[in-house]
């Protein structure tokens, strides 16, 4: 493989090992330098705002007395959740800059294995994980919490993993394998991860526009 292949494999592993820092629900950006042409190009895997979310709808949904109050309420509302860009960004990086000798599935499988078999949570990661568990648990109903179905919690009820604790994330393994086997369009946005995303927003009384996601590529100035 090459550096582009390695960068995708590492990004996938970090999405498993540090879900509080990076992941498939966020962005992905890549810079690629071609030594032969001395050209720098980039992949822009930034997230997209849902196409049907207008400022008018936002203000109606989150009545606020000032712009600063609206911004504060927006940051922790369902409306702040965007269409993830990372899945397509990883795929575009491989298609445009990868060696072509390693499949998407091959590069994501080590990360999927980590998620499935478990990994010891690092001390700093455990601290940051714990700081964000309330923000995760709030999207679950009381019944889901009682039944132990809170995502990314050690006990299923909202408790974060402790430093050194072995944490398994089998659903993340399923997502990574779906993405690797079927690609971003069918395996993520149009597959069960995308349906799950839309289902969460339907439950929160708003649809999410995964189906219209398109990836963009930026061409940077020629390197000196």
Short mmCIF file of N, CA, C and O in Angstrom, two decimals, residues 92-149:
data_model
loop_
_atom_site.label_atom_id
_atom_site.label_comp_id
_atom_site.label_asym_id
_atom_site.label_seq_id
_atom_site.Cartn_x
_atom_site.Cartn_y
_atom_site.Cartn_z
N UNK A 92 -13.15 8.46 -1.05
CA UNK A 92 -12.57 9.30 -2.09
C UNK A 92 -11.05 9.34 -2.00
O UNK A 92 -10.36 9.38 -3.03
N UNK A 93 -10.52 9.35 -0.79
CA UNK A 93 -9.07 9.35 -0.62
C UNK A 93 -8.46 8.10 -1.26
O UNK A 93 -7.43 8.18 -1.94
N UNK A 94 -9.10 6.96 -1.06
CA UNK A 94 -8.58 5.72 -1.66
C UNK A 94 -8.74 5.72 -3.17
O UNK A 94 -7.82 5.32 -3.90
N UNK A 95 -9.90 6.16 -3.65
CA UNK A 95 -10.14 6.15 -5.09
C UNK A 95 -9.21 7.08 -5.84
O UNK A 95 -8.77 6.78 -6.95
N UNK A 96 -8.90 8.21 -5.23
CA UNK A 96 -8.09 9.21 -5.93
C UNK A 96 -6.59 9.05 -5.70
O UNK A 96 -5.79 9.33 -6.59
N UNK A 97 -6.21 8.60 -4.50
CA UNK A 97 -4.80 8.60 -4.15
C UNK A 97 -4.28 7.25 -3.65
O UNK A 97 -3.07 7.10 -3.44
N UNK A 98 -5.14 6.28 -3.46
CA UNK A 98 -4.71 4.99 -2.94
C UNK A 98 -3.86 4.20 -3.93
O UNK A 98 -3.82 4.50 -5.13
N UNK A 99 -3.21 3.16 -3.42
CA UNK A 99 -2.33 2.34 -4.26
C UNK A 99 -3.12 1.45 -5.23
O UNK A 99 -2.59 1.03 -6.25
N UNK A 100 -4.37 1.15 -4.89
CA UNK A 100 -5.17 0.24 -5.70
C UNK A 100 -4.90 -1.22 -5.42
O UNK A 100 -5.52 -2.10 -6.00
N UNK A 101 -3.96 -1.49 -4.52
CA UNK A 101 -3.60 -2.87 -4.20
C UNK A 101 -4.35 -3.41 -2.98
O UNK A 101 -4.30 -4.61 -2.70
N UNK A 102 -5.01 -2.53 -2.26
CA UNK A 102 -5.74 -2.92 -1.07
C UNK A 102 -7.19 -2.45 -1.18
O UNK A 102 -7.45 -1.29 -1.49
N UNK A 103 -8.12 -3.34 -0.93
CA UNK A 103 -9.53 -2.96 -1.02
C UNK A 103 -9.94 -2.14 0.19
O UNK A 103 -9.28 -2.13 1.24
N UNK A 104 -11.07 -1.44 0.05
CA UNK A 104 -11.63 -0.66 1.15
C UNK A 104 -11.89 -1.59 2.34
O UNK A 104 -11.59 -1.27 3.48
N UNK A 105 -12.45 -2.76 2.06
CA UNK A 105 -12.75 -3.72 3.12
C UNK A 105 -11.47 -4.14 3.85
O UNK A 105 -11.45 -4.22 5.09
N UNK A 106 -10.42 -4.41 3.10
CA UNK A 106 -9.16 -4.86 3.69
C UNK A 106 -8.60 -3.81 4.64
O UNK A 106 -8.07 -4.14 5.71
N UNK A 107 -8.74 -2.55 4.29
CA UNK A 107 -8.19 -1.47 5.10
C UNK A 107 -9.03 -1.20 6.35
O UNK A 107 -8.50 -0.74 7.37
N UNK A 108 -10.33 -1.47 6.27
CA UNK A 108 -11.20 -1.20 7.42
C UNK A 108 -11.32 -2.40 8.36
O UNK A 108 -11.74 -2.23 9.51
N UNK A 109 -10.96 -3.59 7.90
CA UNK A 109 -11.15 -4.78 8.71
C UNK A 109 -10.37 -4.78 10.02
O UNK A 109 -10.90 -5.21 11.06
N UNK A 110 -9.12 -4.29 10.07
CA UNK A 110 -8.43 -4.24 11.37
C UNK A 110 -9.18 -3.40 12.40
O UNK A 110 -9.26 -3.77 13.58
N UNK A 111 -9.75 -2.28 11.96
CA UNK A 111 -10.52 -1.43 12.87
C UNK A 111 -11.80 -2.14 13.29
O UNK A 111 -12.22 -2.06 14.46
N UNK A 112 -12.43 -2.84 12.36
CA UNK A 112 -13.64 -3.59 12.68
C UNK A 112 -13.34 -4.69 13.71
O UNK A 112 -14.13 -4.93 14.63
N UNK A 113 -12.19 -5.32 13.57
CA UNK A 113 -11.79 -6.36 14.52
C UNK A 113 -11.55 -5.76 15.91
O UNK A 113 -11.93 -6.35 16.93
N UNK A 114 -10.92 -4.59 15.96
CA UNK A 114 -10.73 -3.90 17.23
C UNK A 114 -12.07 -3.63 17.91
O UNK A 114 -12.22 -3.85 19.11
N UNK A 115 -13.03 -3.16 17.14
CA UNK A 115 -14.34 -2.86 17.69
C UNK A 115 -15.04 -4.11 18.17
O UNK A 115 -15.68 -4.12 19.24
N UNK A 116 -14.92 -5.18 17.42
CA UNK A 116 -15.61 -6.42 17.74
C UNK A 116 -15.00 -7.14 18.94
O UNK A 116 -15.72 -7.62 19.85
N UNK A 117 -13.68 -7.23 18.96
CA UNK A 117 -13.00 -7.98 20.02
C UNK A 117 -12.71 -7.15 21.26
O UNK A 117 -12.47 -7.69 22.34
N UNK A 118 -12.69 -5.83 21.11
CA UNK A 118 -12.48 -4.95 22.24
C UNK A 118 -11.07 -4.42 22.34
O UNK A 118 -10.13 -4.97 21.77
N UNK A 119 -10.93 -3.33 23.09
CA UNK A 119 -9.63 -2.67 23.27
C UNK A 119 -9.62 -2.00 24.64
O UNK A 119 -10.67 -1.59 25.16
N UNK A 120 -8.43 -1.90 25.28
CA UNK A 120 -8.35 -1.21 26.56
C UNK A 120 -8.42 0.31 26.33
O UNK A 120 -7.68 0.85 25.51
N UNK A 121 -9.31 0.96 27.04
CA UNK A 121 -9.52 2.40 26.85
C UNK A 121 -8.38 3.18 27.50
O UNK A 121 -8.06 2.97 28.68
N UNK A 122 -7.77 4.08 26.75
CA UNK A 122 -6.66 4.89 27.26
C UNK A 122 -7.16 5.87 28.33
O UNK A 122 -8.33 6.27 28.34
N UNK A 123 -6.26 6.29 29.21
CA UNK A 123 -6.63 7.15 30.33
C UNK A 123 -7.24 8.48 29.87
O UNK A 123 -8.31 8.88 30.35
N UNK A 124 -6.57 9.17 28.98
CA UNK A 124 -7.08 10.46 28.50
C UNK A 124 -8.38 10.28 27.74
O UNK A 124 -9.32 11.07 27.88
N UNK A 125 -8.46 9.23 26.94
CA UNK A 125 -9.69 8.96 26.19
C UNK A 125 -10.85 8.69 27.14
O UNK A 125 -11.97 9.17 26.93
N UNK A 126 -10.60 7.94 28.21
CA UNK A 126 -11.66 7.65 29.19
C UNK A 126 -12.18 8.93 29.82
O UNK A 126 -13.39 9.09 30.04
N UNK A 127 -11.27 9.87 30.12
CA UNK A 127 -11.68 11.14 30.73
C UNK A 127 -12.57 11.94 29.78
O UNK A 127 -13.62 12.45 30.18
N UNK A 128 -12.15 12.04 28.54
CA UNK A 128 -12.95 12.81 27.56
C UNK A 128 -14.25 12.09 27.22
O UNK A 128 -15.27 12.72 26.98
N UNK A 129 -14.20 10.79 27.19
CA UNK A 129 -15.39 9.97 26.94
C UNK A 129 -16.44 10.26 28.02
O UNK A 129 -17.62 10.48 27.74
N UNK A 130 -15.96 10.27 29.28
CA UNK A 130 -16.86 10.53 30.39
C UNK A 130 -17.48 11.91 30.34
O UNK A 130 -18.65 12.09 30.73
N UNK A 131 -16.73 12.89 29.85
CA UNK A 131 -17.24 14.25 29.77
C UNK A 131 -18.40 14.38 28.77
O UNK A 131 -19.19 15.31 28.85
N UNK A 132 -18.48 13.43 27.84
CA UNK A 132 -19.49 13.53 26.79
C UNK A 132 -20.62 12.51 26.89
O UNK A 132 -21.54 12.51 26.07
N UNK A 133 -20.59 11.67 27.92
CA UNK A 133 -21.62 10.63 28.01
C UNK A 133 -23.02 11.19 28.23
O UNK A 133 -24.00 10.65 27.72
N UNK A 134 -23.13 12.27 28.99
CA UNK A 134 -24.46 12.86 29.21
C UNK A 134 -25.07 13.33 27.90
O UNK A 134 -26.28 13.22 27.69
N UNK A 135 -24.22 13.87 27.01
CA UNK A 135 -24.70 14.34 25.71
C UNK A 135 -25.15 13.19 24.84
O UNK A 135 -25.99 13.36 23.95
N UNK A 136 -24.61 11.99 25.07
CA UNK A 136 -25.02 10.80 24.33
C UNK A 136 -26.29 10.22 24.93
O UNK A 136 -27.25 9.89 24.23
N UNK A 137 -26.31 10.11 26.25
CA UNK A 137 -27.44 9.49 26.93
C UNK A 137 -28.74 10.27 26.74
O UNK A 137 -29.83 9.68 26.76
N UNK A 138 -28.65 11.57 26.55
CA UNK A 138 -29.87 12.38 26.46
C UNK A 138 -30.72 12.05 25.24
O UNK A 138 -31.90 12.37 25.21
N UNK A 139 -30.12 11.38 24.24
CA UNK A 139 -30.88 11.03 23.05
C UNK A 139 -31.63 9.71 23.21
O UNK A 139 -32.34 9.28 22.32
N UNK A 140 -31.48 9.07 24.37
CA UNK A 140 -32.15 7.81 24.63
C UNK A 140 -33.34 8.01 25.56
O UNK A 140 -33.31 8.86 26.45
N UNK A 141 -34.35 7.21 25.36
CA UNK A 141 -35.53 7.28 26.21
C UNK A 141 -35.25 6.61 27.55
O UNK A 141 -34.28 5.86 27.70
N UNK A 142 -36.12 6.87 28.52
CA UNK A 142 -35.96 6.25 29.83
C UNK A 142 -36.01 4.73 29.72
O UNK A 142 -35.28 4.03 30.42
N UNK A 143 -36.85 4.23 28.83
CA UNK A 143 -36.95 2.79 28.64
C UNK A 143 -35.66 2.22 28.06
O UNK A 143 -35.20 1.14 28.47
N UNK A 144 -35.07 2.92 27.11
CA UNK A 144 -33.82 2.46 26.52
C UNK A 144 -32.69 2.44 27.55
O UNK A 144 -31.86 1.53 27.57
N UNK A 145 -32.68 3.46 28.42
CA UNK A 145 -31.66 3.51 29.47
C UNK A 145 -31.87 2.36 30.45
O UNK A 145 -30.93 1.66 30.84
N UNK A 146 -33.12 2.14 30.83
CA UNK A 146 -33.45 1.06 31.76
C UNK A 146 -33.09 -0.30 31.18
O UNK A 146 -32.62 -1.20 31.90
N UNK A 147 -33.28 -0.45 29.87
CA UNK A 147 -32.99 -1.72 29.21
C UNK A 147 -31.51 -1.89 28.86
O UNK A 147 -31.11 -2.90 28.29
N UNK A 148 -30.69 -0.87 29.16
CA UNK A 148 -29.26 -0.96 28.89
C UNK A 148 -28.90 -0.81 27.43
O UNK A 148 -28.02 -1.53 26.93
N UNK A 149 -29.57 0.14 26.75
CA UNK A 149 -29.33 0.31 25.31
C UNK A 149 -28.70 1.65 24.96
O UNK A 149 -28.85 2.15 23.85
#
